[in-house]
mmCIF file of C-alpha atoms in Angstrom:
data_model
loop_
_atom_site.group_PDB
_atom_site.id
_atom_site.type_symbol
_atom_site.label_atom_id
_atom_site.label_comp_id
_atom_site.label_asym_id
_atom_site.label_seq_id
_atom_site.Cartn_x
_atom_site.Cartn_y
_atom_site.Cartn_z
ATOM 1 C CA UNK G 18 -53.219 -35.357 32.758
ATOM 2 C CA UNK G 19 -53.351 -32.090 34.695
ATOM 3 C CA UNK G 20 -52.923 -28.722 33.004
ATOM 4 C CA UNK G 21 -49.779 -27.854 35.023
ATOM 5 C CA UNK G 22 -48.160 -31.186 34.113
ATOM 6 C CA UNK G 23 -48.793 -30.519 30.397
ATOM 7 C CA UNK G 24 -47.068 -27.123 30.656
ATOM 8 C CA UNK G 25 -43.995 -28.651 32.330
ATOM 9 C CA UNK G 26 -43.715 -31.362 29.648
ATOM 10 C CA UNK G 27 -44.057 -28.798 26.847
ATOM 11 C CA UNK G 28 -41.329 -26.598 28.363
ATOM 12 C CA UNK G 29 -38.929 -29.526 28.672
ATOM 13 C CA UNK G 30 -39.616 -30.528 25.066
ATOM 14 C CA UNK G 31 -38.767 -27.016 23.804
ATOM 15 C CA UNK G 32 -35.553 -26.881 25.855
ATOM 16 C CA UNK G 33 -34.420 -30.300 24.592
ATOM 17 C CA UNK G 34 -35.189 -29.296 21.000
ATOM 18 C CA UNK G 35 -33.154 -26.101 21.320
ATOM 19 C CA UNK G 36 -30.222 -28.054 22.769
ATOM 20 C CA UNK G 37 -30.262 -30.621 19.944
ATOM 21 C CA UNK G 38 -30.470 -27.975 17.199
ATOM 22 C CA UNK G 39 -27.765 -25.800 18.687
ATOM 23 C CA UNK G 40 -25.365 -28.771 18.753
ATOM 24 C CA UNK G 41 -25.701 -29.225 14.972
ATOM 25 C CA UNK G 42 -25.883 -26.494 12.402
ATOM 26 C CA UNK G 43 -25.656 -23.225 14.340
ATOM 27 C CA UNK G 44 -22.050 -21.952 14.583
ATOM 28 C CA UNK G 45 -20.911 -19.829 17.436
ATOM 29 C CA UNK G 46 -21.014 -16.105 16.772
ATOM 30 C CA UNK G 47 -17.698 -14.482 15.887
ATOM 31 C CA UNK G 48 -16.884 -10.987 17.095
ATOM 32 C CA UNK G 49 -15.946 -8.269 14.617
ATOM 33 C CA UNK G 50 -12.456 -8.193 16.079
ATOM 34 C CA UNK G 51 -11.957 -11.949 15.524
ATOM 35 C CA UNK G 52 -13.351 -11.891 11.978
ATOM 36 C CA UNK G 53 -11.091 -9.007 10.982
ATOM 37 C CA UNK G 54 -7.925 -10.524 12.456
ATOM 38 C CA UNK G 55 -5.218 -10.995 9.814
ATOM 39 C CA UNK G 56 -4.491 -14.544 8.651
ATOM 40 C CA UNK G 57 -1.045 -16.029 9.076
ATOM 41 C CA UNK G 58 0.241 -16.719 5.543
ATOM 42 C CA UNK G 59 2.784 -19.325 6.679
ATOM 43 C CA UNK G 60 1.406 -22.879 7.037
ATOM 44 C CA UNK G 61 2.116 -24.868 10.185
ATOM 45 C CA UNK G 62 5.560 -26.271 9.404
ATOM 46 C CA UNK G 63 6.467 -29.828 10.393
ATOM 47 C CA UNK G 64 10.007 -29.669 8.983
ATOM 48 C CA UNK G 65 12.170 -27.115 7.251
ATOM 49 C CA UNK G 66 10.533 -28.055 3.914
ATOM 50 C CA UNK G 67 7.068 -29.344 4.849
ATOM 51 C CA UNK G 68 4.267 -28.934 4.099
ATOM 52 C CA UNK G 69 4.972 -25.847 1.916
ATOM 53 C CA UNK G 70 7.761 -23.358 1.530
ATOM 54 C CA UNK G 71 11.230 -23.533 3.004
ATOM 55 C CA UNK G 72 12.783 -22.309 6.264
ATOM 56 C CA UNK G 73 16.457 -21.512 6.783
ATOM 57 C CA UNK G 74 18.589 -19.867 9.438
ATOM 58 C CA UNK G 75 22.105 -18.513 9.731
ATOM 59 C CA UNK G 76 22.783 -21.005 12.555
ATOM 60 C CA UNK G 77 21.074 -23.178 15.168
ATOM 61 C CA UNK G 78 22.003 -23.691 18.809
ATOM 62 C CA UNK G 79 21.121 -27.399 18.753
ATOM 63 C CA UNK G 80 19.205 -29.827 16.533
ATOM 64 C CA UNK G 81 16.007 -29.388 18.538
ATOM 65 C CA UNK G 82 16.035 -25.634 17.741
ATOM 66 C CA UNK G 83 15.532 -25.980 13.955
ATOM 67 C CA UNK G 84 14.209 -22.878 12.139
ATOM 68 C CA UNK G 85 10.877 -24.554 11.281
ATOM 69 C CA UNK G 86 10.120 -24.647 15.033
ATOM 70 C CA UNK G 87 9.571 -20.897 14.757
ATOM 71 C CA UNK G 88 6.633 -21.603 12.399
ATOM 72 C CA UNK G 89 5.131 -24.769 13.930
ATOM 73 C CA UNK G 90 2.050 -23.054 15.389
ATOM 74 C CA UNK G 91 3.080 -23.670 19.035
ATOM 75 C CA UNK G 92 3.039 -20.245 20.672
ATOM 76 C CA UNK G 93 4.120 -21.613 24.050
ATOM 77 C CA UNK G 94 6.998 -23.592 22.554
ATOM 78 C CA UNK G 95 9.846 -24.236 24.978
ATOM 79 C CA UNK G 96 12.195 -24.994 22.085
ATOM 80 C CA UNK G 97 11.470 -22.599 19.206
ATOM 81 C CA UNK G 98 14.416 -21.489 17.117
ATOM 82 C CA UNK G 99 17.747 -20.535 18.676
ATOM 83 C CA UNK G 100 20.820 -19.050 17.019
ATOM 84 C CA UNK G 101 24.346 -19.674 18.252
ATOM 85 C CA UNK G 102 25.745 -16.538 16.590
ATOM 86 C CA UNK G 103 26.767 -13.310 18.298
ATOM 87 C CA UNK G 104 27.280 -9.831 16.823
ATOM 88 C CA UNK G 105 25.300 -10.122 14.635
ATOM 89 C CA UNK G 106 23.105 -12.612 16.391
ATOM 90 C CA UNK G 107 21.758 -14.422 13.330
ATOM 91 C CA UNK G 108 18.743 -14.533 11.073
ATOM 92 C CA UNK G 109 15.879 -16.883 10.267
ATOM 93 C CA UNK G 110 13.859 -16.845 7.031
ATOM 94 C CA UNK G 111 10.786 -18.314 5.391
ATOM 95 C CA UNK G 112 10.477 -18.723 1.615
ATOM 96 C CA UNK G 113 6.987 -18.953 0.071
ATOM 97 C CA UNK G 114 6.233 -21.023 -3.016
ATOM 98 C CA UNK G 115 5.083 -17.846 -4.817
ATOM 99 C CA UNK G 116 5.443 -14.103 -4.110
ATOM 100 C CA UNK G 117 3.189 -12.566 -1.459
ATOM 101 C CA UNK G 118 2.869 -9.109 0.100
ATOM 102 C CA UNK G 119 3.826 -8.983 3.789
ATOM 103 C CA UNK G 120 3.277 -5.810 5.813
ATOM 104 C CA UNK G 121 2.925 -7.160 9.356
ATOM 105 C CA UNK G 122 4.540 -9.849 11.502
ATOM 106 C CA UNK G 123 4.213 -11.131 15.072
ATOM 107 C CA UNK G 124 6.764 -12.653 17.465
ATOM 108 C CA UNK G 125 6.389 -14.735 20.629
ATOM 109 C CA UNK G 126 9.173 -15.443 23.173
ATOM 110 C CA UNK G 127 9.899 -19.009 24.236
ATOM 111 C CA UNK G 128 7.738 -20.249 27.095
ATOM 112 C CA UNK G 129 10.863 -20.537 29.268
ATOM 113 C CA UNK G 130 10.950 -16.748 29.401
ATOM 114 C CA UNK G 131 8.908 -17.078 32.613
ATOM 115 C CA UNK G 132 12.282 -17.744 34.165
ATOM 116 C CA UNK G 133 14.243 -14.503 34.456
ATOM 117 C CA UNK G 134 17.403 -16.227 33.248
ATOM 118 C CA UNK G 135 15.860 -16.629 29.775
ATOM 119 C CA UNK G 136 14.631 -13.069 29.216
ATOM 120 C CA UNK G 137 18.011 -11.963 27.893
ATOM 121 C CA UNK G 138 17.767 -14.359 24.921
ATOM 122 C CA UNK G 139 15.084 -12.279 23.136
ATOM 123 C CA UNK G 140 15.867 -9.911 20.228
ATOM 124 C CA UNK G 141 16.510 -6.286 21.150
ATOM 125 C CA UNK G 142 17.517 -4.688 17.815
ATOM 126 C CA UNK G 143 16.383 -6.346 14.596
ATOM 127 C CA UNK G 144 15.196 -5.818 11.019
ATOM 128 C CA UNK G 145 12.587 -7.459 8.814
ATOM 129 C CA UNK G 146 13.887 -7.870 5.251
ATOM 130 C CA UNK G 147 12.770 -9.178 1.859
ATOM 131 C CA UNK G 148 14.913 -10.892 -0.776
ATOM 132 C CA UNK G 149 14.568 -9.409 -4.291
ATOM 133 C CA UNK G 150 16.690 -12.088 -5.972
ATOM 134 C CA UNK G 151 19.956 -10.175 -5.600
ATOM 135 C CA UNK G 152 19.870 -8.330 -2.280
ATOM 136 C CA UNK G 153 18.053 -8.137 1.031
ATOM 137 C CA UNK G 154 15.656 -5.169 1.073
ATOM 138 C CA UNK G 155 15.003 -3.518 4.455
ATOM 139 C CA UNK G 156 11.242 -3.283 5.102
ATOM 140 C CA UNK G 157 11.169 -2.549 8.839
ATOM 141 C CA UNK G 158 13.532 -2.082 11.787
ATOM 142 C CA UNK G 159 13.179 -2.052 15.574
ATOM 143 C CA UNK G 160 15.569 -0.902 18.308
ATOM 144 C CA UNK G 161 15.645 -1.347 22.087
ATOM 145 C CA UNK G 162 12.781 -3.868 22.337
ATOM 146 C CA UNK G 163 13.194 -4.952 25.975
ATOM 147 C CA UNK G 164 9.657 -5.438 27.345
ATOM 148 C CA UNK G 165 9.107 -9.092 26.367
ATOM 149 C CA UNK G 166 6.533 -10.986 28.431
ATOM 150 C CA UNK G 167 5.718 -14.686 28.654
ATOM 151 C CA UNK G 168 2.925 -15.854 26.317
ATOM 152 C CA UNK G 169 2.431 -12.308 24.921
ATOM 153 C CA UNK G 170 2.858 -11.589 21.218
ATOM 154 C CA UNK G 171 4.537 -8.530 19.783
ATOM 155 C CA UNK G 172 3.066 -7.264 16.496
ATOM 156 C CA UNK G 173 4.978 -5.031 14.084
ATOM 157 C CA UNK G 174 3.346 -3.263 11.116
ATOM 158 C CA UNK G 175 4.898 -1.341 8.233
ATOM 159 C CA UNK G 176 4.152 -0.101 4.715
ATOM 160 C CA UNK G 177 4.813 -2.499 1.843
ATOM 161 C CA UNK G 178 2.867 -3.065 -1.382
ATOM 162 C CA UNK G 179 5.437 -5.204 -3.221
ATOM 163 C CA UNK G 180 5.357 -8.995 -3.426
ATOM 164 C CA UNK G 181 8.406 -11.037 -2.427
ATOM 165 C CA UNK G 182 8.974 -14.762 -2.108
ATOM 166 C CA UNK G 183 11.453 -14.776 0.788
ATOM 167 C CA UNK G 184 11.440 -12.812 4.064
ATOM 168 C CA UNK G 185 13.735 -12.916 7.071
ATOM 169 C CA UNK G 186 14.065 -11.689 10.654
ATOM 170 C CA UNK G 187 17.615 -10.389 11.101
ATOM 171 C CA UNK G 188 18.703 -9.986 14.753
ATOM 172 C CA UNK G 189 21.421 -7.389 15.347
ATOM 173 C CA UNK G 190 21.480 -7.508 19.164
ATOM 174 C CA UNK G 191 19.732 -9.501 21.884
ATOM 175 C CA UNK G 192 18.887 -8.454 25.432
ATOM 176 C CA UNK G 193 22.184 -9.508 26.956
ATOM 177 C CA UNK G 194 22.591 -13.293 26.784
ATOM 178 C CA UNK G 195 26.070 -14.179 25.525
ATOM 179 C CA UNK G 196 25.416 -17.793 24.520
ATOM 180 C CA UNK G 197 22.519 -17.647 22.053
ATOM 181 C CA UNK G 198 19.384 -15.808 20.900
ATOM 182 C CA UNK G 199 15.975 -17.522 20.786
ATOM 183 C CA UNK G 200 12.299 -17.029 19.913
ATOM 184 C CA UNK G 201 9.259 -19.254 20.325
ATOM 185 C CA UNK G 202 7.029 -18.477 17.334
ATOM 186 C CA UNK G 203 6.633 -16.139 14.354
ATOM 187 C CA UNK G 204 3.739 -15.331 11.983
ATOM 188 C CA UNK G 205 3.530 -13.149 8.856
ATOM 189 C CA UNK G 206 0.464 -11.315 7.554
ATOM 190 C CA UNK G 207 -0.837 -9.126 4.748
ATOM 191 C CA UNK G 208 -3.227 -6.591 6.234
ATOM 192 C CA UNK G 209 -5.509 -4.417 4.120
ATOM 193 C CA UNK G 210 -6.475 -0.978 5.387
ATOM 194 C CA UNK G 211 -10.162 -0.302 4.830
ATOM 195 C CA UNK G 212 -10.963 2.800 2.781
ATOM 196 C CA UNK G 213 -13.603 4.910 4.541
ATOM 197 C CA UNK G 214 -16.811 5.602 2.679
ATOM 198 C CA UNK G 215 -16.961 9.182 1.372
ATOM 199 C CA UNK G 216 -19.274 11.476 3.307
ATOM 200 C CA UNK G 217 -21.810 13.289 1.177
ATOM 201 C CA UNK G 218 -21.480 17.044 1.403
ATOM 202 C CA UNK G 219 -24.632 19.026 2.189
ATOM 203 C CA UNK G 220 -26.286 20.455 -0.899
ATOM 204 C CA UNK G 221 -26.893 24.165 -1.142
ATOM 205 C CA UNK G 222 -28.482 26.440 -3.704
ATOM 206 C CA UNK G 223 -26.120 28.508 -5.861
ATOM 207 C CA UNK G 224 -26.025 32.227 -5.078
ATOM 208 C CA UNK G 225 -28.369 34.384 -7.168
ATOM 209 C CA UNK G 226 -26.917 36.000 -10.290
ATOM 210 C CA UNK G 227 -26.858 39.796 -9.945
ATOM 211 C CA UNK G 228 -29.029 41.590 -12.491
ATOM 212 C CA UNK G 229 -27.628 45.103 -12.073
ATOM 213 C CA UNK G 230 -24.109 44.530 -13.410
ATOM 214 C CA UNK G 231 -22.707 47.272 -15.662
ATOM 215 C CA UNK G 232 -22.699 46.580 -19.388
ATOM 216 C CA UNK G 233 -19.114 45.881 -20.526
ATOM 217 C CA UNK G 234 -17.609 48.279 -23.050
ATOM 218 C CA UNK G 235 -16.891 46.450 -26.305
ATOM 219 C CA UNK G 236 -13.262 46.170 -27.332
ATOM 220 C CA UNK G 237 -12.696 48.221 -30.479
ATOM 221 C CA UNK G 238 -9.955 46.757 -32.614
ATOM 222 C CA UNK G 239 -7.296 49.080 -33.956
ATOM 223 C CA UNK G 240 -6.965 47.147 -37.234
ATOM 224 C CA UNK G 241 -8.457 44.450 -39.408
ATOM 225 C CA UNK G 242 -5.480 42.058 -39.295
ATOM 226 C CA UNK G 243 -2.853 40.989 -36.748
ATOM 227 C CA UNK G 244 0.367 39.053 -36.313
ATOM 228 C CA UNK G 245 -0.262 36.284 -33.765
ATOM 229 C CA UNK G 246 3.085 35.318 -32.177
ATOM 230 C CA UNK G 247 3.041 32.216 -29.953
ATOM 231 C CA UNK G 248 5.937 31.148 -27.733
ATOM 232 C CA UNK G 249 5.858 27.432 -26.827
ATOM 233 C CA UNK G 250 7.157 25.861 -23.613
ATOM 234 C CA UNK G 251 9.830 24.125 -25.724
ATOM 235 C CA UNK G 252 11.300 27.560 -26.604
ATOM 236 C CA UNK G 253 10.026 27.519 -30.205
ATOM 237 C CA UNK G 254 8.233 30.597 -31.536
ATOM 238 C CA UNK G 255 5.419 30.560 -34.098
ATOM 239 C CA UNK G 256 4.098 33.576 -36.058
ATOM 240 C CA UNK G 257 0.886 33.754 -38.087
ATOM 241 C CA UNK G 258 -0.528 36.569 -40.238
ATOM 242 C CA UNK G 259 -4.298 36.348 -39.622
ATOM 243 C CA UNK G 260 -7.518 38.300 -39.932
ATOM 244 C CA UNK G 261 -8.943 39.678 -36.704
ATOM 245 C CA UNK G 262 -11.820 37.194 -36.889
ATOM 246 C CA UNK G 263 -9.273 34.353 -36.900
ATOM 247 C CA UNK G 264 -7.365 35.927 -34.011
ATOM 248 C CA UNK G 265 -10.575 36.348 -31.987
ATOM 249 C CA UNK G 266 -11.505 32.720 -32.684
ATOM 250 C CA UNK G 267 -8.094 31.658 -31.308
ATOM 251 C CA UNK G 268 -8.531 33.859 -28.215
ATOM 252 C CA UNK G 269 -11.994 32.398 -27.524
ATOM 253 C CA UNK G 270 -10.573 28.871 -27.813
ATOM 254 C CA UNK G 271 -7.633 29.653 -25.527
ATOM 255 C CA UNK G 272 -9.905 31.089 -22.790
ATOM 256 C CA UNK G 273 -12.206 28.050 -22.783
ATOM 257 C CA UNK G 274 -9.779 25.165 -23.423
ATOM 258 C CA UNK G 275 -7.299 23.405 -21.138
ATOM 259 C CA UNK G 276 -4.875 20.494 -20.927
ATOM 260 C CA UNK G 277 -4.033 18.762 -24.211
ATOM 261 C CA UNK G 278 -6.801 20.477 -26.205
ATOM 262 C CA UNK G 279 -5.497 21.479 -29.649
ATOM 263 C CA UNK G 280 -6.354 24.303 -32.087
ATOM 264 C CA UNK G 281 -5.732 24.450 -35.851
ATOM 265 C CA UNK G 282 -4.366 27.665 -37.362
ATOM 266 C CA UNK G 283 -4.534 28.259 -41.140
ATOM 267 C CA UNK G 284 -1.079 29.134 -42.470
ATOM 268 C CA UNK G 285 -2.579 30.925 -45.543
ATOM 269 C CA UNK G 286 0.114 32.253 -47.891
ATOM 270 C CA UNK G 287 2.780 30.411 -45.935
ATOM 271 C CA UNK G 288 1.710 27.305 -47.856
ATOM 272 C CA UNK G 289 4.519 25.479 -49.596
ATOM 273 C CA UNK G 290 3.948 22.817 -52.181
ATOM 274 C CA UNK G 291 0.835 21.791 -54.116
ATOM 275 C CA UNK G 292 -1.570 22.077 -51.162
ATOM 276 C CA UNK G 293 -4.863 23.961 -51.136
ATOM 277 C CA UNK G 294 -4.577 24.527 -47.393
ATOM 278 C CA UNK G 295 -2.072 23.952 -44.588
ATOM 279 C CA UNK G 296 -3.122 23.909 -40.941
ATOM 280 C CA UNK G 297 -0.744 23.982 -37.983
ATOM 281 C CA UNK G 298 -1.994 22.762 -34.590
ATOM 282 C CA UNK G 299 -0.993 24.151 -31.217
ATOM 283 C CA UNK G 300 -1.586 22.407 -27.865
ATOM 284 C CA UNK G 301 -3.106 24.473 -25.037
ATOM 285 C CA UNK G 302 -0.775 23.379 -22.216
ATOM 286 C CA UNK G 303 2.298 23.804 -24.502
ATOM 287 C CA UNK G 304 1.665 27.544 -25.004
ATOM 288 C CA UNK G 305 3.900 29.676 -22.779
ATOM 289 C CA UNK G 306 2.927 33.179 -24.001
ATOM 290 C CA UNK G 307 1.370 34.778 -27.103
ATOM 291 C CA UNK G 308 1.224 38.260 -28.547
ATOM 292 C CA UNK G 309 -1.328 39.936 -30.881
ATOM 293 C CA UNK G 310 0.029 42.806 -33.007
ATOM 294 C CA UNK G 311 -2.860 44.425 -34.854
ATOM 295 C CA UNK G 312 -2.545 46.412 -38.096
ATOM 296 C CA UNK G 313 -4.682 47.682 -40.971
ATOM 297 C CA UNK G 314 -4.205 46.009 -44.312
ATOM 298 C CA UNK G 315 -3.278 48.460 -47.112
#
């Protein structure tokens, strides 16, 4: 066997092996956009009650336009759901088996919208609502939606963090058709907004501490005792007869504490009853003002 013939056979063997392997266990790559696409939370419905959940509508144009047709997974559906109501133009709903959070939905027109005569059947003004057990809660509204195109979805997003079991599309006006309003398909999603990773701030050295600051002049007390009067945010006023060392200890605590930090003050000769000591506690963020009135004990 010639050398060139061996090379050709080897190349064909490798190509055949690659083809066989690729047809088995290697899935096609999925783009980031496809993998992050929201998932429709409504199963493909085959009737108004199957396979899961329940679909209802305020009215239907004809039996072939049942509400479940709006959730049957056929985005080019010529039938879809159609309402025979006018002003308002009707609603269609889907009820989940258990509460879910919905904050986005998509709508498709019927495939017959390629004919200009059918463009007027699409919703123009509508709301997306949730049922709380007693009332319909407005989650989102749209007005003057006129740019429907064949085979093109319209996606609507809004803020909602609460779970509901039942949601509906409520059509207030269509785009001009007097006989009925229709849509081809509808999907509902729960999208999660990604939280960006925090960016680390650049580190820097603290500024040098000056060494030539003037020496502070010590505060010379004008007495050895003081009345500490504290006014609380509740309007109550507390007064304590204390030594200056106790007052200074309170002042040091007040300057360094915050929030719900508490401080115990000895009530001394204000004791009542057979107690060796009584301590009253004050909370830092409950103190509105305080006053220190110094005096010299006689």
